[in-house]
JSON list of C-alpha atoms in Angstrom, two decimals:
[
{"chain": "A", "resi": 946, "resn": "MET", "atom": "CA", "xyz": [12.44, 55.62, -50.63]},
{"chain": "A", "resi": 947, "resn": "SER", "atom": "CA", "xyz": [10.85, 56.53, -47.32]},
{"chain": "A", "resi": 948, "resn": "GLY", "atom": "CA", "xyz": [11.24, 53.14, -45.69]},
{"chain": "A", "resi": 949, "resn": "GLU", "atom": "CA", "xyz": [7.45, 52.76, -45.51]},
{"chain": "A", "resi": 950, "resn": "PRO", "atom": "CA", "xyz": [6.10, 49.40, -46.68]},
{"chain": "A", "resi": 951, "resn": "GLU", "atom": "CA", "xyz": [4.79, 49.39, -50.22]},
{"chain": "A", "resi": 952, "resn": "LEU", "atom": "CA", "xyz": [1.00, 49.35, -50.30]},
{"chain": "A", "resi": 953, "resn": "CYS", "atom": "CA", "xyz": [-1.04, 46.82, -52.20]},
{"chain": "A", "resi": 954, "resn": "ARG", "atom": "CA", "xyz": [-2.85, 49.65, -54.02]},
{"chain": "A", "resi": 955, "resn": "GLY", "atom": "CA", "xyz": [0.40, 50.52, -55.79]},
{"chain": "A", "resi": 956, "resn": "ASN", "atom": "CA", "xyz": [0.62, 47.00, -57.17]},
{"chain": "A", "resi": 957, "resn": "ASP", "atom": "CA", "xyz": [-1.48, 44.93, -59.50]},
{"chain": "A", "resi": 958, "resn": "PRO", "atom": "CA", "xyz": [-3.34, 42.29, -57.44]},
{"chain": "A", "resi": 959, "resn": "ASP", "atom": "CA", "xyz": [-3.41, 40.02, -60.51]},
{"chain": "A", "resi": 960, "resn": "ARG", "atom": "CA", "xyz": [0.40, 40.13, -60.68]},
{"chain": "A", "resi": 961, "resn": "LEU", "atom": "CA", "xyz": [0.63, 39.44, -56.95]},
{"chain": "A", "resi": 962, "resn": "LEU", "atom": "CA", "xyz": [-1.70, 36.45, -57.38]},
{"chain": "A", "resi": 963, "resn": "ALA", "atom": "CA", "xyz": [0.54, 35.04, -60.13]},
{"chain": "A", "resi": 964, "resn": "GLN", "atom": "CA", "xyz": [3.59, 35.48, -57.87]},
{"chain": "A", "resi": 965, "resn": "VAL", "atom": "CA", "xyz": [1.90, 33.74, -54.93]},
{"chain": "A", "resi": 966, "resn": "ILE", "atom": "CA", "xyz": [0.84, 30.83, -57.16]},
{"chain": "A", "resi": 967, "resn": "ALA", "atom": "CA", "xyz": [4.44, 30.52, -58.38]},
{"chain": "A", "resi": 968, "resn": "GLU", "atom": "CA", "xyz": [5.69, 30.58, -54.76]},
{"chain": "A", "resi": 969, "resn": "ALA", "atom": "CA", "xyz": [3.34, 27.75, -53.78]},
{"chain": "A", "resi": 970, "resn": "LYS", "atom": "CA", "xyz": [4.30, 25.69, -56.83]},
{"chain": "A", "resi": 971, "resn": "SER", "atom": "CA", "xyz": [8.01, 26.21, -56.05]},
{"chain": "A", "resi": 972, "resn": "LEU", "atom": "CA", "xyz": [7.37, 24.40, -52.74]},
{"chain": "A", "resi": 973, "resn": "GLY", "atom": "CA", "xyz": [5.59, 21.52, -54.46]},
{"chain": "A", "resi": 974, "resn": "ILE", "atom": "CA", "xyz": [2.19, 22.58, -53.13]},
{"chain": "A", "resi": 975, "resn": "PRO", "atom": "CA", "xyz": [-0.46, 21.23, -55.54]},
{"chain": "A", "resi": 976, "resn": "VAL", "atom": "CA", "xyz": [-2.44, 24.41, -56.26]},
{"chain": "A", "resi": 977, "resn": "SER", "atom": "CA", "xyz": [-5.17, 24.10, -58.87]},
{"chain": "A", "resi": 978, "resn": "ALA", "atom": "CA", "xyz": [-4.45, 24.94, -62.48]},
{"chain": "A", "resi": 979, "resn": "ALA", "atom": "CA", "xyz": [-8.02, 26.26, -62.70]},
{"chain": "A", "resi": 980, "resn": "ILE", "atom": "CA", "xyz": [-7.49, 29.52, -60.77]},
{"chain": "A", "resi": 981, "resn": "ALA", "atom": "CA", "xyz": [-8.86, 32.54, -62.65]},
{"chain": "A", "resi": 982, "resn": "PRO", "atom": "CA", "xyz": [-5.93, 34.95, -63.19]},
{"chain": "A", "resi": 983, "resn": "GLN", "atom": "CA", "xyz": [-7.97, 38.04, -62.24]},
{"chain": "A", "resi": 984, "resn": "VAL", "atom": "CA", "xyz": [-8.44, 38.96, -58.59]},
{"chain": "A", "resi": 985, "resn": "ARG", "atom": "CA", "xyz": [-11.91, 40.26, -57.85]},
{"chain": "A", "resi": 986, "resn": "ILE", "atom": "CA", "xyz": [-12.06, 43.27, -55.54]},
{"chain": "A", "resi": 987, "resn": "ASN", "atom": "CA", "xyz": [-15.06, 43.33, -53.19]},
{"chain": "A", "resi": 988, "resn": "ALA", "atom": "CA", "xyz": [-15.88, 46.82, -51.92]},
{"chain": "A", "resi": 989, "resn": "ARG", "atom": "CA", "xyz": [-18.65, 45.52, -49.65]},
{"chain": "A", "resi": 990, "resn": "ALA", "atom": "CA", "xyz": [-16.67, 42.89, -47.69]},
{"chain": "A", "resi": 991, "resn": "ARG", "atom": "CA", "xyz": [-16.34, 44.07, -44.10]},
{"chain": "A", "resi": 992, "resn": "THR", "atom": "CA", "xyz": [-15.79, 40.94, -42.04]},
{"chain": "A", "resi": 993, "resn": "ARG", "atom": "CA", "xyz": [-13.40, 39.05, -44.32]},
{"chain": "A", "resi": 994, "resn": "PHE", "atom": "CA", "xyz": [-10.25, 39.96, -46.19]},
{"chain": "A", "resi": 995, "resn": "GLY", "atom": "CA", "xyz": [-10.35, 37.31, -48.89]},
{"chain": "A", "resi": 996, "resn": "ARG", "atom": "CA", "xyz": [-12.46, 34.55, -50.34]},
{"chain": "A", "resi": 997, "resn": "CYS", "atom": "CA", "xyz": [-11.97, 31.60, -52.66]},
{"chain": "A", "resi": 998, "resn": "VAL", "atom": "CA", "xyz": [-15.03, 30.47, -54.60]},
{"chain": "A", "resi": 999, "resn": "CYS", "atom": "CA", "xyz": [-15.26, 27.41, -56.83]},
{"chain": "A", "resi": 1000, "resn": "ARG", "atom": "CA", "xyz": [-17.79, 27.67, -59.67]},
{"chain": "A", "resi": 1001, "resn": "SER", "atom": "CA", "xyz": [-18.03, 25.27, -62.56]},
{"chain": "A", "resi": 1002, "resn": "GLY", "atom": "CA", "xyz": [-14.63, 23.80, -61.77]},
{"chain": "A", "resi": 1003, "resn": "ARG", "atom": "CA", "xyz": [-12.84, 27.19, -61.71]},
{"chain": "A", "resi": 1004, "resn": "PHE", "atom": "CA", "xyz": [-11.54, 28.99, -58.65]},
{"chain": "A", "resi": 1005, "resn": "PHE", "atom": "CA", "xyz": [-12.09, 32.72, -58.23]},
{"chain": "A", "resi": 1006, "resn": "ILE", "atom": "CA", "xyz": [-10.07, 34.67, -55.67]},
{"chain": "A", "resi": 1007, "resn": "GLU", "atom": "CA", "xyz": [-11.56, 37.78, -54.11]},
{"chain": "A", "resi": 1008, "resn": "LEU", "atom": "CA", "xyz": [-9.94, 40.44, -51.91]},
{"chain": "A", "resi": 1009, "resn": "SER", "atom": "CA", "xyz": [-11.64, 43.03, -49.77]},
{"chain": "A", "resi": 1010, "resn": "ALA", "atom": "CA", "xyz": [-11.08, 46.57, -51.03]},
{"chain": "A", "resi": 1011, "resn": "ARG", "atom": "CA", "xyz": [-9.90, 47.33, -47.48]},
{"chain": "A", "resi": 1012, "resn": "LEU", "atom": "CA", "xyz": [-6.71, 45.37, -48.24]},
{"chain": "A", "resi": 1013, "resn": "LEU", "atom": "CA", "xyz": [-5.73, 47.74, -51.03]},
{"chain": "A", "resi": 1014, "resn": "ASP", "atom": "CA", "xyz": [-4.53, 50.24, -48.42]},
{"chain": "A", "resi": 1015, "resn": "ALA", "atom": "CA", "xyz": [-2.57, 47.58, -46.53]},
{"chain": "A", "resi": 1016, "resn": "PRO", "atom": "CA", "xyz": [1.10, 46.71, -47.05]},
{"chain": "A", "resi": 1017, "resn": "GLU", "atom": "CA", "xyz": [1.80, 44.53, -50.10]},
{"chain": "A", "resi": 1018, "resn": "GLN", "atom": "CA", "xyz": [2.90, 41.67, -47.84]},
{"chain": "A", "resi": 1019, "resn": "SER", "atom": "CA", "xyz": [-0.60, 41.61, -46.32]},
{"chain": "A", "resi": 1020, "resn": "CYS", "atom": "CA", "xyz": [-2.17, 41.30, -49.78]},
{"chain": "A", "resi": 1021, "resn": "ARG", "atom": "CA", "xyz": [0.24, 38.53, -50.71]},
{"chain": "A", "resi": 1022, "resn": "GLN", "atom": "CA", "xyz": [-0.42, 36.68, -47.45]},
{"chain": "A", "resi": 1023, "resn": "THR", "atom": "CA", "xyz": [-4.20, 36.89, -47.95]},
{"chain": "A", "resi": 1024, "resn": "LEU", "atom": "CA", "xyz": [-3.86, 35.75, -51.56]},
{"chain": "A", "resi": 1025, "resn": "ALA", "atom": "CA", "xyz": [-1.68, 32.83, -50.41]},
{"chain": "A", "resi": 1026, "resn": "HIS", "atom": "CA", "xyz": [-4.32, 31.85, -47.84]},
{"chain": "A", "resi": 1027, "resn": "GLU", "atom": "CA", "xyz": [-6.97, 31.75, -50.57]},
{"chain": "A", "resi": 1028, "resn": "VAL", "atom": "CA", "xyz": [-4.74, 29.99, -53.12]},
{"chain": "A", "resi": 1029, "resn": "LEU", "atom": "CA", "xyz": [-4.18, 27.17, -50.62]},
{"chain": "A", "resi": 1030, "resn": "HIS", "atom": "CA", "xyz": [-7.95, 26.56, -50.64]},
{"chain": "A", "resi": 1031, "resn": "THR", "atom": "CA", "xyz": [-7.61, 25.48, -54.29]},
{"chain": "A", "resi": 1032, "resn": "CYS", "atom": "CA", "xyz": [-5.45, 22.50, -53.32]},
{"chain": "A", "resi": 1033, "resn": "PRO", "atom": "CA", "xyz": [-7.15, 19.08, -53.21]},
{"chain": "A", "resi": 1034, "resn": "GLY", "atom": "CA", "xyz": [-8.61, 18.48, -49.75]},
{"chain": "A", "resi": 1035, "resn": "CYS", "atom": "CA", "xyz": [-8.03, 22.07, -48.60]},
{"chain": "A", "resi": 1036, "resn": "GLN", "atom": "CA", "xyz": [-11.44, 23.68, -48.85]},
{"chain": "A", "resi": 1037, "resn": "ASN", "atom": "CA", "xyz": [-11.38, 23.96, -45.07]},
{"chain": "A", "resi": 1038, "resn": "HIS", "atom": "CA", "xyz": [-8.67, 24.81, -42.55]},
{"chain": "A", "resi": 1039, "resn": "GLN", "atom": "CA", "xyz": [-7.81, 21.26, -41.53]},
{"chain": "A", "resi": 1040, "resn": "ALA", "atom": "CA", "xyz": [-4.45, 19.47, -41.27]},
{"chain": "A", "resi": 1041, "resn": "ARG", "atom": "CA", "xyz": [-3.50, 19.44, -44.97]},
{"chain": "A", "resi": 1042, "resn": "TRP", "atom": "CA", "xyz": [-4.30, 23.15, -45.42]},
{"chain": "A", "resi": 1043, "resn": "LYS", "atom": "CA", "xyz": [-2.41, 23.98, -42.20]},
{"chain": "A", "resi": 1044, "resn": "SER", "atom": "CA", "xyz": [0.66, 22.05, -43.37]},
{"chain": "A", "resi": 1045, "resn": "TYR", "atom": "CA", "xyz": [0.73, 23.95, -46.66]},
{"chain": "A", "resi": 1046, "resn": "ALA", "atom": "CA", "xyz": [0.25, 27.25, -44.81]},
{"chain": "A", "resi": 1047, "resn": "ALA", "atom": "CA", "xyz": [3.16, 26.40, -42.50]},
{"chain": "A", "resi": 1048, "resn": "ARG", "atom": "CA", "xyz": [5.40, 25.69, -45.51]},
{"chain": "A", "resi": 1049, "resn": "MET", "atom": "CA", "xyz": [4.47, 29.04, -47.09]},
{"chain": "A", "resi": 1050, "resn": "ASN", "atom": "CA", "xyz": [5.01, 30.84, -43.78]},
{"chain": "A", "resi": 1051, "resn": "THR", "atom": "CA", "xyz": [8.48, 29.36, -43.33]},
{"chain": "A", "resi": 1052, "resn": "ALA", "atom": "CA", "xyz": [9.61, 29.92, -46.92]},
{"chain": "A", "resi": 1053, "resn": "PHE", "atom": "CA", "xyz": [8.20, 33.39, -47.54]},
{"chain": "A", "resi": 1054, "resn": "GLY", "atom": "CA", "xyz": [7.76, 35.03, -44.15]},
{"chain": "A", "resi": 1055, "resn": "TYR", "atom": "CA", "xyz": [3.98, 34.98, -44.23]},
{"chain": "A", "resi": 1056, "resn": "ARG", "atom": "CA", "xyz": [1.79, 34.58, -41.17]},
{"chain": "A", "resi": 1057, "resn": "ILE", "atom": "CA", "xyz": [-1.01, 32.64, -42.82]},
{"chain": "A", "resi": 1058, "resn": "GLY", "atom": "CA", "xyz": [-3.58, 31.49, -40.31]},
{"chain": "A", "resi": 1059, "resn": "ARG", "atom": "CA", "xyz": [-7.20, 30.47, -40.30]},
{"chain": "A", "resi": 1060, "resn": "THR", "atom": "CA", "xyz": [-8.25, 34.09, -39.84]},
{"chain": "A", "resi": 1061, "resn": "GLY", "atom": "CA", "xyz": [-6.54, 37.42, -40.29]},
{"chain": "A", "resi": 1062, "resn": "VAL", "atom": "CA", "xyz": [-6.53, 40.26, -37.78]},
{"chain": "A", "resi": 1063, "resn": "SER", "atom": "CA", "xyz": [-6.84, 43.86, -38.95]},
{"chain": "A", "resi": 1064, "resn": "GLN", "atom": "CA", "xyz": [-3.92, 45.09, -36.84]},
{"chain": "A", "resi": 1065, "resn": "GLU", "atom": "CA", "xyz": [-1.60, 42.31, -38.07]},
{"chain": "A", "resi": 1066, "resn": "LEU", "atom": "CA", "xyz": [-2.47, 43.11, -41.68]},
{"chain": "A", "resi": 1067, "resn": "GLY", "atom": "CA", "xyz": [-1.96, 46.86, -41.26]},
{"chain": "A", "resi": 1068, "resn": "ILE", "atom": "CA", "xyz": [-5.63, 47.72, -41.74]},
{"chain": "A", "resi": 1069, "resn": "GLU", "atom": "CA", "xyz": [-7.48, 50.20, -39.56]},
{"chain": "A", "resi": 1070, "resn": "GLU", "atom": "CA", "xyz": [-10.51, 48.73, -37.87]},
{"chain": "A", "resi": 1071, "resn": "ASP", "atom": "CA", "xyz": [-13.58, 50.50, -39.24]},
{"chain": "A", "resi": 1072, "resn": "ARG", "atom": "CA", "xyz": [-16.21, 48.31, -37.64]},
{"chain": "A", "resi": 1073, "resn": "PRO", "atom": "CA", "xyz": [-17.81, 49.13, -34.33]},
{"chain": "A", "resi": 1074, "resn": "VAL", "atom": "CA", "xyz": [-16.32, 46.93, -31.63]},
{"chain": "A", "resi": 1075, "resn": "ARG", "atom": "CA", "xyz": [-18.94, 45.67, -29.22]},
{"chain": "A", "resi": 1076, "resn": "TYR", "atom": "CA", "xyz": [-17.05, 42.74, -27.71]},
{"chain": "A", "resi": 1077, "resn": "ARG", "atom": "CA", "xyz": [-13.43, 42.23, -26.79]},
{"chain": "A", "resi": 1078, "resn": "LEU", "atom": "CA", "xyz": [-11.52, 39.18, -25.57]},
{"chain": "A", "resi": 1079, "resn": "VAL", "atom": "CA", "xyz": [-7.95, 39.12, -24.30]},
{"chain": "A", "resi": 1080, "resn": "CYS", "atom": "CA", "xyz": [-5.59, 36.14, -24.13]},
{"chain": "A", "resi": 1081, "resn": "GLU", "atom": "CA", "xyz": [-4.39, 35.57, -20.57]},
{"chain": "A", "resi": 1082, "resn": "GLN", "atom": "CA", "xyz": [-1.10, 34.13, -21.84]},
{"chain": "A", "resi": 1083, "resn": "CYS", "atom": "CA", "xyz": [0.13, 36.39, -24.67]},
{"chain": "A", "resi": 1084, "resn": "GLY", "atom": "CA", "xyz": [-2.17, 39.42, -24.31]},
{"chain": "A", "resi": 1085, "resn": "ALA", "atom": "CA", "xyz": [-3.56, 39.19, -27.85]},
{"chain": "A", "resi": 1086, "resn": "GLU", "atom": "CA", "xyz": [-6.87, 40.99, -28.33]},
{"chain": "A", "resi": 1087, "resn": "LEU", "atom": "CA", "xyz": [-9.82, 39.66, -30.32]},
{"chain": "A", "resi": 1088, "resn": "THR", "atom": "CA", "xyz": [-12.60, 42.08, -31.19]},
{"chain": "A", "resi": 1089, "resn": "ARG", "atom": "CA", "xyz": [-16.04, 41.31, -32.54]},
{"chain": "A", "resi": 1090, "resn": "MET", "atom": "CA", "xyz": [-18.99, 43.39, -33.57]},
{"chain": "A", "resi": 1091, "resn": "ARG", "atom": "CA", "xyz": [-21.51, 40.56, -33.17]},
{"chain": "A", "resi": 1092, "resn": "LYS", "atom": "CA", "xyz": [-22.25, 38.14, -30.39]},
{"chain": "A", "resi": 1093, "resn": "SER", "atom": "CA", "xyz": [-21.00, 34.76, -31.54]},
{"chain": "A", "resi": 1094, "resn": "PRO", "atom": "CA", "xyz": [-20.32, 31.40, -29.87]},
{"chain": "A", "resi": 1095, "resn": "LEU", "atom": "CA", "xyz": [-16.80, 32.69, -29.19]},
{"chain": "A", "resi": 1096, "resn": "ILE", "atom": "CA", "xyz": [-18.18, 35.68, -27.29]},
{"chain": "A", "resi": 1097, "resn": "ALA", "atom": "CA", "xyz": [-20.91, 33.72, -25.52]},
{"chain": "A", "resi": 1098, "resn": "HIS", "atom": "CA", "xyz": [-18.58, 30.89, -24.43]},
{"chain": "A", "resi": 1099, "resn": "PRO", "atom": "CA", "xyz": [-14.92, 31.99, -24.52]},
{"chain": "A", "resi": 1100, "resn": "GLU", "atom": "CA", "xyz": [-14.04, 29.10, -22.20]},
{"chain": "A", "resi": 1101, "resn": "ARG", "atom": "CA", "xyz": [-14.56, 26.73, -25.16]},
{"chain": "A", "resi": 1102, "resn": "TYR", "atom": "CA", "xyz": [-11.89, 28.43, -27.26]},
{"chain": "A", "resi": 1103, "resn": "ARG", "atom": "CA", "xyz": [-8.16, 29.16, -27.08]},
{"chain": "A", "resi": 1104, "resn": "CYS", "atom": "CA", "xyz": [-5.87, 31.80, -28.49]},
{"chain": "A", "resi": 1105, "resn": "ARG", "atom": "CA", "xyz": [-3.42, 30.86, -31.25]},
{"chain": "A", "resi": 1106, "resn": "CYS", "atom": "CA", "xyz": [-0.76, 30.57, -28.55]},
{"chain": "A", "resi": 1107, "resn": "GLY", "atom": "CA", "xyz": [-2.94, 28.13, -26.58]},
{"chain": "A", "resi": 1108, "resn": "GLY", "atom": "CA", "xyz": [-3.84, 30.62, -23.85]},
{"chain": "A", "resi": 1109, "resn": "ARG", "atom": "CA", "xyz": [-7.27, 31.07, -22.31]},
{"chain": "A", "resi": 1110, "resn": "LEU", "atom": "CA", "xyz": [-9.48, 33.92, -23.50]},
{"chain": "A", "resi": 1111, "resn": "ARG", "atom": "CA", "xyz": [-11.31, 36.23, -21.12]},
{"chain": "A", "resi": 1112, "resn": "PRO", "atom": "CA", "xyz": [-13.83, 39.01, -21.79]},
{"chain": "A", "resi": 1113, "resn": "ALA", "atom": "CA", "xyz": [-12.44, 42.54, -21.48]},
{"chain": "A", "resi": 1114, "resn": "PRO", "atom": "CA", "xyz": [-14.08, 45.97, -21.45]},
{"chain": "A", "resi": 1115, "resn": "VAL", "atom": "CA", "xyz": [-14.51, 47.68, -24.81]}
]
């Protein structure tokens, strides 16, 4: 063993999904029984790492192909994020979803948040960066390729740590 983290590509995402579902259930988190057991891989997804879609009462979990070259823990964390969306009242990122995410983070060492950051997940950024914000408190960097409300009005938003965001040169 080289000490390098095991990559998701070397593992079966369907098996990882089953493990994540079992982890959530072990904490008493009410995940849906209607989750399709096959993870869909999306080779076109560039701005998201995962997605949970409900069709005809069934939930389908999708991962970006970019995650297949990330450490297994990043795949599991993204799958856990999406699995939590199958819980009643958790189709958004509000209080109930956040409480379940916090329980998973504490129990399994995940860092589930509303969004994932390429660097935190071990994925190289392959999008052109046109905008960059930096947290004045913790120094975290946020990059965007499109002008969004966050970029246009950073004063309306805060970093995860609560710090103010300021534009920075790209």
